[in-house]
Short mmCIF file of N, CA and C in Angstrom, two decimals:
data_model
loop_
_atom_site.label_atom_id
_atom_site.label_comp_id
_atom_site.label_asym_id
_atom_site.label_seq_id
_atom_site.Cartn_x
_atom_site.Cartn_y
_atom_site.Cartn_z
N MET L 1 6.46 20.25 36.99
CA MET L 1 5.36 19.67 36.24
C MET L 1 5.95 18.81 35.11
N THR L 2 5.35 17.67 34.88
CA THR L 2 5.77 16.74 33.83
C THR L 2 5.44 17.33 32.45
N THR L 3 6.37 17.14 31.53
CA THR L 3 6.13 17.53 30.14
C THR L 3 5.64 16.31 29.38
N TRP L 4 4.39 16.39 28.95
CA TRP L 4 3.73 15.29 28.23
C TRP L 4 3.80 15.54 26.73
N THR L 5 4.18 14.50 25.97
CA THR L 5 4.24 14.60 24.51
C THR L 5 3.55 13.38 23.93
N VAL L 6 2.68 13.63 22.96
CA VAL L 6 2.02 12.55 22.23
C VAL L 6 2.54 12.57 20.80
N LEU L 7 3.15 11.45 20.41
CA LEU L 7 3.60 11.28 19.05
C LEU L 7 2.41 10.74 18.26
N SER L 8 2.04 11.44 17.24
CA SER L 8 0.80 11.19 16.55
C SER L 8 1.00 11.27 15.05
N ARG L 9 -0.10 11.11 14.32
CA ARG L 9 -0.09 11.38 12.88
C ARG L 9 -1.49 11.80 12.48
N ALA L 10 -1.59 12.44 11.36
CA ALA L 10 -2.88 12.95 10.88
C ALA L 10 -3.90 11.82 10.70
N GLU L 11 -5.14 12.15 11.01
CA GLU L 11 -6.27 11.23 10.82
C GLU L 11 -6.10 9.91 11.55
N CYS L 12 -5.58 9.96 12.75
CA CYS L 12 -5.35 8.75 13.57
C CYS L 12 -6.37 8.74 14.69
N SER L 13 -7.35 7.87 14.59
CA SER L 13 -8.40 7.81 15.61
C SER L 13 -7.87 7.32 16.95
N LEU L 14 -6.89 6.43 16.96
CA LEU L 14 -6.28 5.99 18.23
C LEU L 14 -5.58 7.17 18.91
N CYS L 15 -4.96 8.02 18.10
CA CYS L 15 -4.27 9.19 18.63
C CYS L 15 -5.25 10.14 19.30
N GLU L 16 -6.37 10.36 18.64
CA GLU L 16 -7.40 11.24 19.20
C GLU L 16 -7.97 10.66 20.50
N GLN L 17 -8.17 9.34 20.51
CA GLN L 17 -8.69 8.70 21.71
C GLN L 17 -7.69 8.81 22.87
N LEU L 18 -6.41 8.57 22.60
CA LEU L 18 -5.40 8.68 23.66
C LEU L 18 -5.36 10.09 24.20
N LEU L 19 -5.42 11.09 23.33
CA LEU L 19 -5.41 12.50 23.80
C LEU L 19 -6.61 12.79 24.67
N THR L 20 -7.78 12.31 24.29
CA THR L 20 -9.00 12.53 25.09
C THR L 20 -8.85 11.89 26.46
N GLU L 21 -8.40 10.64 26.48
CA GLU L 21 -8.25 9.93 27.76
C GLU L 21 -7.16 10.56 28.63
N LEU L 22 -6.09 11.02 28.01
CA LEU L 22 -5.03 11.67 28.76
C LEU L 22 -5.55 12.94 29.41
N ALA L 23 -6.33 13.72 28.68
CA ALA L 23 -6.89 14.95 29.21
C ALA L 23 -7.76 14.67 30.44
N GLU L 24 -8.45 13.53 30.46
CA GLU L 24 -9.27 13.14 31.60
C GLU L 24 -8.42 12.84 32.84
N GLU L 25 -7.19 12.38 32.63
CA GLU L 25 -6.30 12.03 33.73
C GLU L 25 -5.55 13.24 34.29
N LEU L 26 -5.36 14.25 33.46
CA LEU L 26 -4.54 15.41 33.85
C LEU L 26 -5.43 16.54 34.31
N SER L 27 -4.82 17.46 35.04
CA SER L 27 -5.53 18.70 35.38
C SER L 27 -5.73 19.51 34.11
N PRO L 28 -6.67 20.46 34.11
CA PRO L 28 -6.87 21.27 32.92
C PRO L 28 -5.59 22.03 32.50
N ALA L 29 -4.82 22.49 33.47
CA ALA L 29 -3.58 23.21 33.17
C ALA L 29 -2.56 22.26 32.52
N GLU L 30 -2.45 21.04 33.03
CA GLU L 30 -1.53 20.08 32.44
C GLU L 30 -1.99 19.67 31.05
N ALA L 31 -3.28 19.42 30.88
CA ALA L 31 -3.82 18.99 29.58
C ALA L 31 -3.57 20.07 28.51
N ALA L 32 -3.64 21.33 28.90
CA ALA L 32 -3.42 22.41 27.95
C ALA L 32 -1.96 22.48 27.48
N GLN L 33 -1.06 21.87 28.25
CA GLN L 33 0.37 21.91 27.95
C GLN L 33 0.86 20.68 27.17
N VAL L 34 -0.02 19.71 26.92
CA VAL L 34 0.39 18.50 26.19
C VAL L 34 0.83 18.89 24.79
N SER L 35 1.98 18.40 24.42
CA SER L 35 2.53 18.68 23.09
C SER L 35 2.18 17.50 22.17
N VAL L 36 1.71 17.81 20.98
CA VAL L 36 1.42 16.78 19.98
C VAL L 36 2.39 16.96 18.82
N VAL L 37 3.13 15.87 18.54
CA VAL L 37 4.15 15.92 17.48
C VAL L 37 3.77 14.92 16.41
N ASP L 38 3.76 15.40 15.17
CA ASP L 38 3.44 14.53 14.04
C ASP L 38 4.72 13.75 13.66
N VAL L 39 4.68 12.43 13.84
CA VAL L 39 5.88 11.63 13.55
C VAL L 39 6.27 11.70 12.07
N ASP L 40 5.30 11.93 11.20
CA ASP L 40 5.60 11.99 9.78
C ASP L 40 6.34 13.27 9.40
N GLY L 41 6.41 14.24 10.29
CA GLY L 41 7.12 15.48 10.04
C GLY L 41 8.57 15.42 10.48
N ASP L 42 8.99 14.30 11.06
CA ASP L 42 10.36 14.16 11.55
C ASP L 42 10.87 12.78 11.12
N PRO L 43 11.80 12.73 10.20
CA PRO L 43 12.30 11.44 9.69
C PRO L 43 12.83 10.49 10.79
N ASP L 44 13.48 11.06 11.82
CA ASP L 44 14.01 10.22 12.90
C ASP L 44 12.88 9.58 13.70
N LEU L 45 11.84 10.38 14.00
CA LEU L 45 10.69 9.82 14.74
C LEU L 45 9.93 8.81 13.88
N ALA L 46 9.77 9.10 12.61
CA ALA L 46 9.07 8.17 11.71
C ALA L 46 9.82 6.85 11.63
N ARG L 47 11.15 6.90 11.58
CA ARG L 47 11.97 5.70 11.54
C ARG L 47 11.87 4.93 12.85
N LYS L 48 11.91 5.65 13.97
CA LYS L 48 11.90 5.01 15.29
C LYS L 48 10.55 4.41 15.64
N TYR L 49 9.48 5.15 15.35
CA TYR L 49 8.15 4.72 15.79
C TYR L 49 7.27 4.17 14.69
N GLY L 50 7.58 4.49 13.43
CA GLY L 50 6.80 3.95 12.30
C GLY L 50 5.32 4.02 12.50
N HIS L 51 4.68 2.87 12.50
CA HIS L 51 3.23 2.81 12.67
C HIS L 51 2.83 2.58 14.13
N ARG L 52 3.77 2.72 15.02
CA ARG L 52 3.54 2.46 16.45
C ARG L 52 3.00 3.72 17.15
N VAL L 53 2.05 4.37 16.57
CA VAL L 53 1.47 5.58 17.15
C VAL L 53 0.04 5.30 17.57
N PRO L 54 -0.47 6.01 18.55
CA PRO L 54 0.19 7.05 19.31
C PRO L 54 1.18 6.50 20.31
N VAL L 55 2.15 7.36 20.64
CA VAL L 55 3.13 7.06 21.68
C VAL L 55 3.08 8.20 22.66
N LEU L 56 3.02 7.88 23.95
CA LEU L 56 3.02 8.91 24.99
C LEU L 56 4.38 8.94 25.65
N LEU L 57 4.94 10.14 25.75
CA LEU L 57 6.22 10.37 26.44
C LEU L 57 5.99 11.30 27.61
N ALA L 58 6.72 11.07 28.70
CA ALA L 58 6.70 11.97 29.85
C ALA L 58 8.14 12.40 30.07
N ASP L 59 8.38 13.69 29.94
CA ASP L 59 9.72 14.23 30.03
C ASP L 59 10.69 13.50 29.09
N GLY L 60 10.18 13.12 27.90
CA GLY L 60 10.99 12.46 26.90
C GLY L 60 11.11 10.96 27.05
N ASP L 61 10.58 10.41 28.15
CA ASP L 61 10.68 8.97 28.40
C ASP L 61 9.38 8.27 27.97
N PHE L 62 9.54 7.08 27.40
CA PHE L 62 8.39 6.30 26.95
C PHE L 62 7.48 5.95 28.11
N VAL L 63 6.15 6.15 27.88
CA VAL L 63 5.14 5.78 28.86
C VAL L 63 4.30 4.63 28.34
N CYS L 64 3.75 4.78 27.13
CA CYS L 64 2.91 3.75 26.54
C CYS L 64 2.72 4.04 25.06
N ASP L 65 2.17 3.05 24.38
CA ASP L 65 1.81 3.26 22.98
C ASP L 65 0.46 2.60 22.71
N TYR L 66 -0.13 3.00 21.62
CA TYR L 66 -1.46 2.57 21.16
C TYR L 66 -2.59 2.99 22.08
N ARG L 67 -2.62 2.47 23.28
CA ARG L 67 -3.69 2.77 24.26
C ARG L 67 -3.07 3.42 25.49
N LEU L 68 -3.83 4.32 26.13
CA LEU L 68 -3.34 4.99 27.31
C LEU L 68 -3.23 4.01 28.48
N ASN L 69 -2.09 4.00 29.11
CA ASN L 69 -1.88 3.22 30.33
C ASN L 69 -2.13 4.18 31.51
N ARG L 70 -3.37 4.20 31.96
CA ARG L 70 -3.76 5.14 33.03
C ARG L 70 -2.95 4.94 34.30
N ASP L 71 -2.64 3.70 34.65
CA ASP L 71 -1.88 3.43 35.87
C ASP L 71 -0.49 4.07 35.77
N ARG L 72 0.16 3.94 34.62
CA ARG L 72 1.48 4.55 34.44
C ARG L 72 1.42 6.07 34.53
N VAL L 73 0.38 6.65 33.92
CA VAL L 73 0.23 8.10 33.96
C VAL L 73 0.04 8.54 35.42
N ARG L 74 -0.75 7.84 36.17
CA ARG L 74 -0.99 8.19 37.58
C ARG L 74 0.27 8.06 38.39
N GLN L 75 1.11 7.07 38.12
CA GLN L 75 2.36 6.91 38.82
C GLN L 75 3.31 8.08 38.57
N ILE L 76 3.31 8.55 37.32
CA ILE L 76 4.23 9.64 36.93
C ILE L 76 3.76 10.96 37.48
N ARG L 77 2.44 11.19 37.48
CA ARG L 77 1.92 12.46 37.97
C ARG L 77 2.28 12.63 39.41
#
């Protein structure tokens, strides 16, 4: 099973929207396993991604940022 990670930050409406749309694409079991990481809590992530959130990673690899790329998610699943 793919490990999904969303790089996010507090009070980010785009982040919330991406998480909602991602949950629609995944099975309930997969959606329950999505990890949400606050980029502001990790200096390296904050430096790397800055204001480029949300960012979706699959097994640590970049999938998309800002808006969910449903086609990419479907290819990976």
